[in-house]
Short mmCIF file of C-alpha atoms and ligand atoms in Angstrom, two decimals:
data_model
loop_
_atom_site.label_atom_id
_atom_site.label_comp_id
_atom_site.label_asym_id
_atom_site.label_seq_id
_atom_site.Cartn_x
_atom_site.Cartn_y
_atom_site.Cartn_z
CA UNK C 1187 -16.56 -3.14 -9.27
CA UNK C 1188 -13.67 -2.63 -7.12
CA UNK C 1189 -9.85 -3.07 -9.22
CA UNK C 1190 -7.97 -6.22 -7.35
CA UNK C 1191 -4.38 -4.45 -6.48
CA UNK C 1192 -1.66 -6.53 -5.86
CA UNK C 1193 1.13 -4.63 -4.11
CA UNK C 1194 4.69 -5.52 -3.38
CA UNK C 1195 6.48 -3.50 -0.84
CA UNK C 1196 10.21 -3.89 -1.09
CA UNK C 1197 11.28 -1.65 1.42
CA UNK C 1198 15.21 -1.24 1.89
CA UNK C 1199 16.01 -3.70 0.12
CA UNK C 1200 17.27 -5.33 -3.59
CA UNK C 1201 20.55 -2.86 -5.44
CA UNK C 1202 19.70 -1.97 -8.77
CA UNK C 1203 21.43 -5.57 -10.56
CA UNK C 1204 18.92 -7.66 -7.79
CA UNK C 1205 15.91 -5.63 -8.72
CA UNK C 1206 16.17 -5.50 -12.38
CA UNK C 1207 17.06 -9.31 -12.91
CA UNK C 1208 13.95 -9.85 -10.20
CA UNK C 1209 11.24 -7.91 -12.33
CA UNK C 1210 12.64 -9.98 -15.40
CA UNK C 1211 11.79 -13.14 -14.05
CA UNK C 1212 8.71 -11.41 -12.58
CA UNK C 1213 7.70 -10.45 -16.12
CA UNK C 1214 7.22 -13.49 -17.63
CA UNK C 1215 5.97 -15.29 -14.67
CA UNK C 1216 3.02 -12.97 -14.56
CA UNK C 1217 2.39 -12.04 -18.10
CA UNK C 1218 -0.94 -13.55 -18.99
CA UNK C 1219 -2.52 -11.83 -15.67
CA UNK C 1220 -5.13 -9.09 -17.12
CA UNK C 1221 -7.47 -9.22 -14.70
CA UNK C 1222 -6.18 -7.21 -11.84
CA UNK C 1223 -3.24 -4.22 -11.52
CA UNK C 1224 0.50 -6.24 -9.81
CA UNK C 1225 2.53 -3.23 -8.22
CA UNK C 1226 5.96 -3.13 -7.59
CA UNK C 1227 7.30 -0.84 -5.17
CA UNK C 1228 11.41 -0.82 -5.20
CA UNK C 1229 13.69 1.55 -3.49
CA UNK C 1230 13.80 4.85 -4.57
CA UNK C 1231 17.89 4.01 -6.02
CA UNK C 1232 15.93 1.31 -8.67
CA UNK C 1233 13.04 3.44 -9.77
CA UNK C 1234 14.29 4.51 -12.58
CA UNK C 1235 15.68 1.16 -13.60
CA UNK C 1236 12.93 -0.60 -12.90
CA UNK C 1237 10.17 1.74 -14.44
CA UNK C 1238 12.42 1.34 -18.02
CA UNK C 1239 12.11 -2.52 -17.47
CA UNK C 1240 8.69 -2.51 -16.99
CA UNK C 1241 7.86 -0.69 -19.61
CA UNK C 1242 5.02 -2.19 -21.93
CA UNK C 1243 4.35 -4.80 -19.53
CA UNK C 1244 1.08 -5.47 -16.93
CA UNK C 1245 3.40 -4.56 -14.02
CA UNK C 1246 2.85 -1.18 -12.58
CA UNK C 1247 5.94 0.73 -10.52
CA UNK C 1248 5.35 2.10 -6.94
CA UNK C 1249 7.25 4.47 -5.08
CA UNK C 1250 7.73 3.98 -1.34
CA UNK C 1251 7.62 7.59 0.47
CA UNK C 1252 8.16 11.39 -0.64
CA UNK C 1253 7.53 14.72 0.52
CA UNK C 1254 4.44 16.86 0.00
CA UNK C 1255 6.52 20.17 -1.15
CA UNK C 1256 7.15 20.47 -5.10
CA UNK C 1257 11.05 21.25 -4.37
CA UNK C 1258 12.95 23.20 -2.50
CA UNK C 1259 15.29 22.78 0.83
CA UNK C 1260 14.38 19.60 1.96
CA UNK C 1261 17.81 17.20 2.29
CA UNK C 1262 16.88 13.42 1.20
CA UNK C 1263 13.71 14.16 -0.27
CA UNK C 1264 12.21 13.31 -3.17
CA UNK C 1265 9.09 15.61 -5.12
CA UNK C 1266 5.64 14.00 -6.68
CA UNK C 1267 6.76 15.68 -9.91
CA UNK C 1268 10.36 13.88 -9.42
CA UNK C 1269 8.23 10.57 -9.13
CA UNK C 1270 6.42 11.13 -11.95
CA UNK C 1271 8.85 11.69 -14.18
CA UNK C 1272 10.83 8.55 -14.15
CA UNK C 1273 7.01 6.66 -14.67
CA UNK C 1274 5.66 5.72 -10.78
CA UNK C 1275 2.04 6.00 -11.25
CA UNK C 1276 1.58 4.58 -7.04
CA UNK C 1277 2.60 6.01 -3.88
CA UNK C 1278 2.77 4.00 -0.55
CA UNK C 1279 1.93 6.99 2.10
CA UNK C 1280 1.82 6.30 5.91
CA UNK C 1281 3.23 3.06 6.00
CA UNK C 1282 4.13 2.23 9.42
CA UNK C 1283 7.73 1.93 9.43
CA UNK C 1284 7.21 5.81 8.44
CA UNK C 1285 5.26 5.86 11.12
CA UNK C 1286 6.97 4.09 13.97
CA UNK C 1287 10.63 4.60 12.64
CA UNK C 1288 10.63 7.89 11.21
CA UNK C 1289 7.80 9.63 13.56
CA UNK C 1290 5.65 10.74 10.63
CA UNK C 1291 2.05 11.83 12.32
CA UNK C 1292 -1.26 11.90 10.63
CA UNK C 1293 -1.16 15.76 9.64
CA UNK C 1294 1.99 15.30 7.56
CA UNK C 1295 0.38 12.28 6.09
CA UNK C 1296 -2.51 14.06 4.96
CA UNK C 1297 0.03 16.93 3.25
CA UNK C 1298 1.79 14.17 1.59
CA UNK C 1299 -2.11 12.46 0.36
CA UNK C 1300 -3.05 16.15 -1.19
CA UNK C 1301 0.37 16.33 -3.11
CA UNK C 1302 0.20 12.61 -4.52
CA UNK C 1303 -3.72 13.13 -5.62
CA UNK C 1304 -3.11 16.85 -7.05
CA UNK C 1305 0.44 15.39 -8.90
CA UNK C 1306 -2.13 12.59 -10.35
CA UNK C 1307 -0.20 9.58 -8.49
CA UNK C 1308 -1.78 6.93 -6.64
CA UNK C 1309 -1.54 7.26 -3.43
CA UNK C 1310 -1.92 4.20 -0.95
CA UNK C 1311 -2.51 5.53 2.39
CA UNK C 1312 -1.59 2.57 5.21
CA UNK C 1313 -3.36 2.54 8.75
CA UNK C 1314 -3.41 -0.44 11.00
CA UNK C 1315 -2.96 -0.64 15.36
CA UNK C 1316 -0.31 -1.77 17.10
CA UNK C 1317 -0.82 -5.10 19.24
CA UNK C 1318 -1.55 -2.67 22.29
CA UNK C 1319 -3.72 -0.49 20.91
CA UNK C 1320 -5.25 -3.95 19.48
CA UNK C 1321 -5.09 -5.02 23.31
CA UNK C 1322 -6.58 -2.00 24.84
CA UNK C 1323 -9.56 -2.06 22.65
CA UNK C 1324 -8.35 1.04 20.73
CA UNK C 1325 -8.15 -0.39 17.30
CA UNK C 1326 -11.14 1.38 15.81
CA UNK C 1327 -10.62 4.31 17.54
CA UNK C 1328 -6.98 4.14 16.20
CA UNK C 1329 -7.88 3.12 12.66
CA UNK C 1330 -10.66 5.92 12.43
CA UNK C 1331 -8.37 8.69 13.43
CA UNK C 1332 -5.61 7.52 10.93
CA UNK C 1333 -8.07 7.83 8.13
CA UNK C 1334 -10.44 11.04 9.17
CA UNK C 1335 -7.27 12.63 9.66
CA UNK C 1336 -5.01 11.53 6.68
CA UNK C 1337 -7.67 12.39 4.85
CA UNK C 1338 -8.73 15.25 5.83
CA UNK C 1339 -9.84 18.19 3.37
CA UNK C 1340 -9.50 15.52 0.08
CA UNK C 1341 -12.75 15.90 -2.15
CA UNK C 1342 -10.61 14.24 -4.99
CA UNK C 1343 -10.32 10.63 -4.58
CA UNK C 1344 -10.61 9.27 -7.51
CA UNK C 1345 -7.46 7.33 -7.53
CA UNK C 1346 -7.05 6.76 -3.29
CA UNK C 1347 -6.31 3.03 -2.70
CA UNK C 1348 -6.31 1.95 1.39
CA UNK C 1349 -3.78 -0.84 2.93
CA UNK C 1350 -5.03 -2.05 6.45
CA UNK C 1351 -1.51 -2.99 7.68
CA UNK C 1352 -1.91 -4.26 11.53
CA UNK C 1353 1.49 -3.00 13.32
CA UNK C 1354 1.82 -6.58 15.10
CA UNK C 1355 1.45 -8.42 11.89
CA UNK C 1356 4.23 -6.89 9.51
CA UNK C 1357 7.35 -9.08 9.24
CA UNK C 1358 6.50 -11.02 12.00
CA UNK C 1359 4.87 -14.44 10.61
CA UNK C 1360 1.71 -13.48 12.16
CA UNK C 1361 -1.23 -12.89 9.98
CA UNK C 1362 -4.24 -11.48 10.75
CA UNK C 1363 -7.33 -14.20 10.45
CA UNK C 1364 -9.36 -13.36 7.13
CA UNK C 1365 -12.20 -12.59 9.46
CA UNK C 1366 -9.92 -10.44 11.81
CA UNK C 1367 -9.16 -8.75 8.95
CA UNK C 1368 -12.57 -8.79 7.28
CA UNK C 1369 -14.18 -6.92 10.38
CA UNK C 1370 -11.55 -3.81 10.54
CA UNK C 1371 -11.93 -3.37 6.27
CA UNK C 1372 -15.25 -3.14 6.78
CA UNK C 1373 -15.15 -0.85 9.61
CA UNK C 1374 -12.79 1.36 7.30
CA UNK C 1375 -15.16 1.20 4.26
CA UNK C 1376 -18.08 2.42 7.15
CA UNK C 1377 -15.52 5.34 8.07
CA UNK C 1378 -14.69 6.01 4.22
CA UNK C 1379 -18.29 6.09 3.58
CA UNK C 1380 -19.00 8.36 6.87
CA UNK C 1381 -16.07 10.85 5.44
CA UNK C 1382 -17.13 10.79 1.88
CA UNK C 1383 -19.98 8.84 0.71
CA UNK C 1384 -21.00 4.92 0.83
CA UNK C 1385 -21.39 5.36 -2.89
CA UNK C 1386 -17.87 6.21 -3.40
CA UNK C 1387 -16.34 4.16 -0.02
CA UNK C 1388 -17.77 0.97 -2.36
CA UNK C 1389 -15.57 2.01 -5.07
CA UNK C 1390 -12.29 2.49 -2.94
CA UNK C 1391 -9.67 -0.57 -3.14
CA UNK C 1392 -9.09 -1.75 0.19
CA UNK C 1393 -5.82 -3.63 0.49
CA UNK C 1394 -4.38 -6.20 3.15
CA UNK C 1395 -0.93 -6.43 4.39
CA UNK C 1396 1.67 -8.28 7.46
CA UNK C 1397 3.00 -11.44 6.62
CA UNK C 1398 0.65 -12.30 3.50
CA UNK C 1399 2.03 -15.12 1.50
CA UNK C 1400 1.68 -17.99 -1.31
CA UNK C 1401 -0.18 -19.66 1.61
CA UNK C 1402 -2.58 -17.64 3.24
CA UNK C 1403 -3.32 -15.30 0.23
CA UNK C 1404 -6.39 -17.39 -1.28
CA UNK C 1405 -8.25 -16.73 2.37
CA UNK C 1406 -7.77 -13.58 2.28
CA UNK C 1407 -8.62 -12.79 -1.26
CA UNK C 1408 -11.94 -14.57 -0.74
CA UNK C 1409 -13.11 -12.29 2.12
CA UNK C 1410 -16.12 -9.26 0.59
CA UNK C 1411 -14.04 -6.43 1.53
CA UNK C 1412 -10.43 -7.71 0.65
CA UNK C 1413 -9.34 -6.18 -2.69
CA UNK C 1414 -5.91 -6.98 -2.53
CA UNK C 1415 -2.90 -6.96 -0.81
CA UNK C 1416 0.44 -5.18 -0.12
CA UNK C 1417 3.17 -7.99 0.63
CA UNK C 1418 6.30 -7.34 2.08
CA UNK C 1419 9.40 -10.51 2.39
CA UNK C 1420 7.24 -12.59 0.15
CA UNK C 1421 7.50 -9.80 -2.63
CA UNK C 1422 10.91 -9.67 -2.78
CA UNK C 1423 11.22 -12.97 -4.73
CA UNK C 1424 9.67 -13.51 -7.69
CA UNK C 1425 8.16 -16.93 -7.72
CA UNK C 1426 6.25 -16.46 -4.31
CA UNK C 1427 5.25 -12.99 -5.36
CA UNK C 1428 3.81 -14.54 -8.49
CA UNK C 1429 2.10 -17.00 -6.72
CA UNK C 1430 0.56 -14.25 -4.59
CA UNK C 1431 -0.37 -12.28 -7.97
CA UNK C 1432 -2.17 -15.69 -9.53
CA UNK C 1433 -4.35 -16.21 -6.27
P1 13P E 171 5.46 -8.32 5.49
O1 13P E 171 4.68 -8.90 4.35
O2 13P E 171 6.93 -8.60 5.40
O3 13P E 171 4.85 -8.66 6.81
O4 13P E 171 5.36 -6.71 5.35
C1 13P E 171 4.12 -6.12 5.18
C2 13P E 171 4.31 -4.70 4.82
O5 13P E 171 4.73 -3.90 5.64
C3 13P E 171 3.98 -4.30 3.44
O6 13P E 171 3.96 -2.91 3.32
#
């Protein structure tokens, strides 16, 4: 049995007032849910904040990025250990703004998927093509290389959740079809299963995200290898996020 993980991925957004008095009404919207782990994912400012309001509740507190080194001269950074101390127990690693925006490359993902495993987070490594590669026929090819390489040399993945993110669906309205995104998560559980084993690819989450919503979720929930999802915009308020939590 596979856990059901549903994500929200804040990005830059919410101050520390905004993100506290949104997990408060976020709390008690989704406080009889036991049946699958909710993830919130604020900006690095509110982790601390956040991760003392959640306390004792079923909500579970993300972190968006950090670096692979323990400490040391790195300007901006932030440390697994740092992470861990103020109570994230999930990483979001590779997304594709980090990517795209920031240049990160598949080798220094990988670093950064050691460090998360060996500190004991949770890392949730993101792949997904652009529309180009999509339109050049490269999307396996592109998907394939994301995750041999990102995870290359990890024997420990106990805790390693997935999130197929198509570039040309995030923040743009445009979802991918449950059966468009059905055929690459099973393509990624054949590739997890070619890099480790099928027994342990079955056991790997695999989640879905770019422009999931109150509306669409229920589709995409229902497809075999769907086993959650990581929402952007429709996270960042609490009554569609909840409705996205109670699919
Ligand atoms: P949207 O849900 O806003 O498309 O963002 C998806 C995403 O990037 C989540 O990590």
């Amino acid at each position: 049995m596979r856990s059901i993980i549903i994500a929200g991925n804040w990005k830059m957004n919410k101050t520390i007032g905004e993100s506290i008095s949104m997990v408060k009404e976020l709390k008690t919207l989704v406080r009889d849910i036991g049946d699958r782990a909710i993830l919130v994912c604020p900006p690095a400012t509110a982790l601390s904040s956040v991760g003392a309001e959640l306390k004792g509740s079923n909500i579970s507190l993300g972190a968006q990025n950090m670096h692979f080194e323990e400490n040391g001269a790195f300007t901006g950074e932030i440390s697994a250990g740092m992470l861990k101390e103020i109570g994230v127990e999930y990483v979001i690693l590779g997304h594709s703004e980090r990517r795209h925006v920031f240049e990160e490359d598949d080798s220094l993902i990988n670093k950064k998927v050691k460090t998360a495993i060996s500190s004991g987070l949770k890392p949730i490594l993101c792949v997904g093509e652009t529309l180009e590669e999509r339109e050049n026929g490269r999307m396996e090819d592109v998907v394939s290389t994301q995750l041999s390489d990102g995870l290359g040399g990890i024997e420990d993945i106990k805790n390693l959740v997935i999130a197929y993110e198509p570039v040309w669906a995030i923040g743009t309205g445009k979802t991918a079809t449950p059966s468009q995104a059905e055929e690459v998560h099973v393509l990624i559980r054949k590739v997890l299963g070619a890099i480790f084993d099928d027994e342990i690819s079955e056991g790997i989450s695999i989640l879905y995200g770019g422009s999931v919503k109150p509306g669409n979720i229920k589709e995409l929930i229902s497809q075999d290898n769907i086993d959650g999802v990581l929402v952007g915009g429709a996270s960042l308020d609490a009554k569609s996020f909840s409705e996205i939590v109670k699919c």
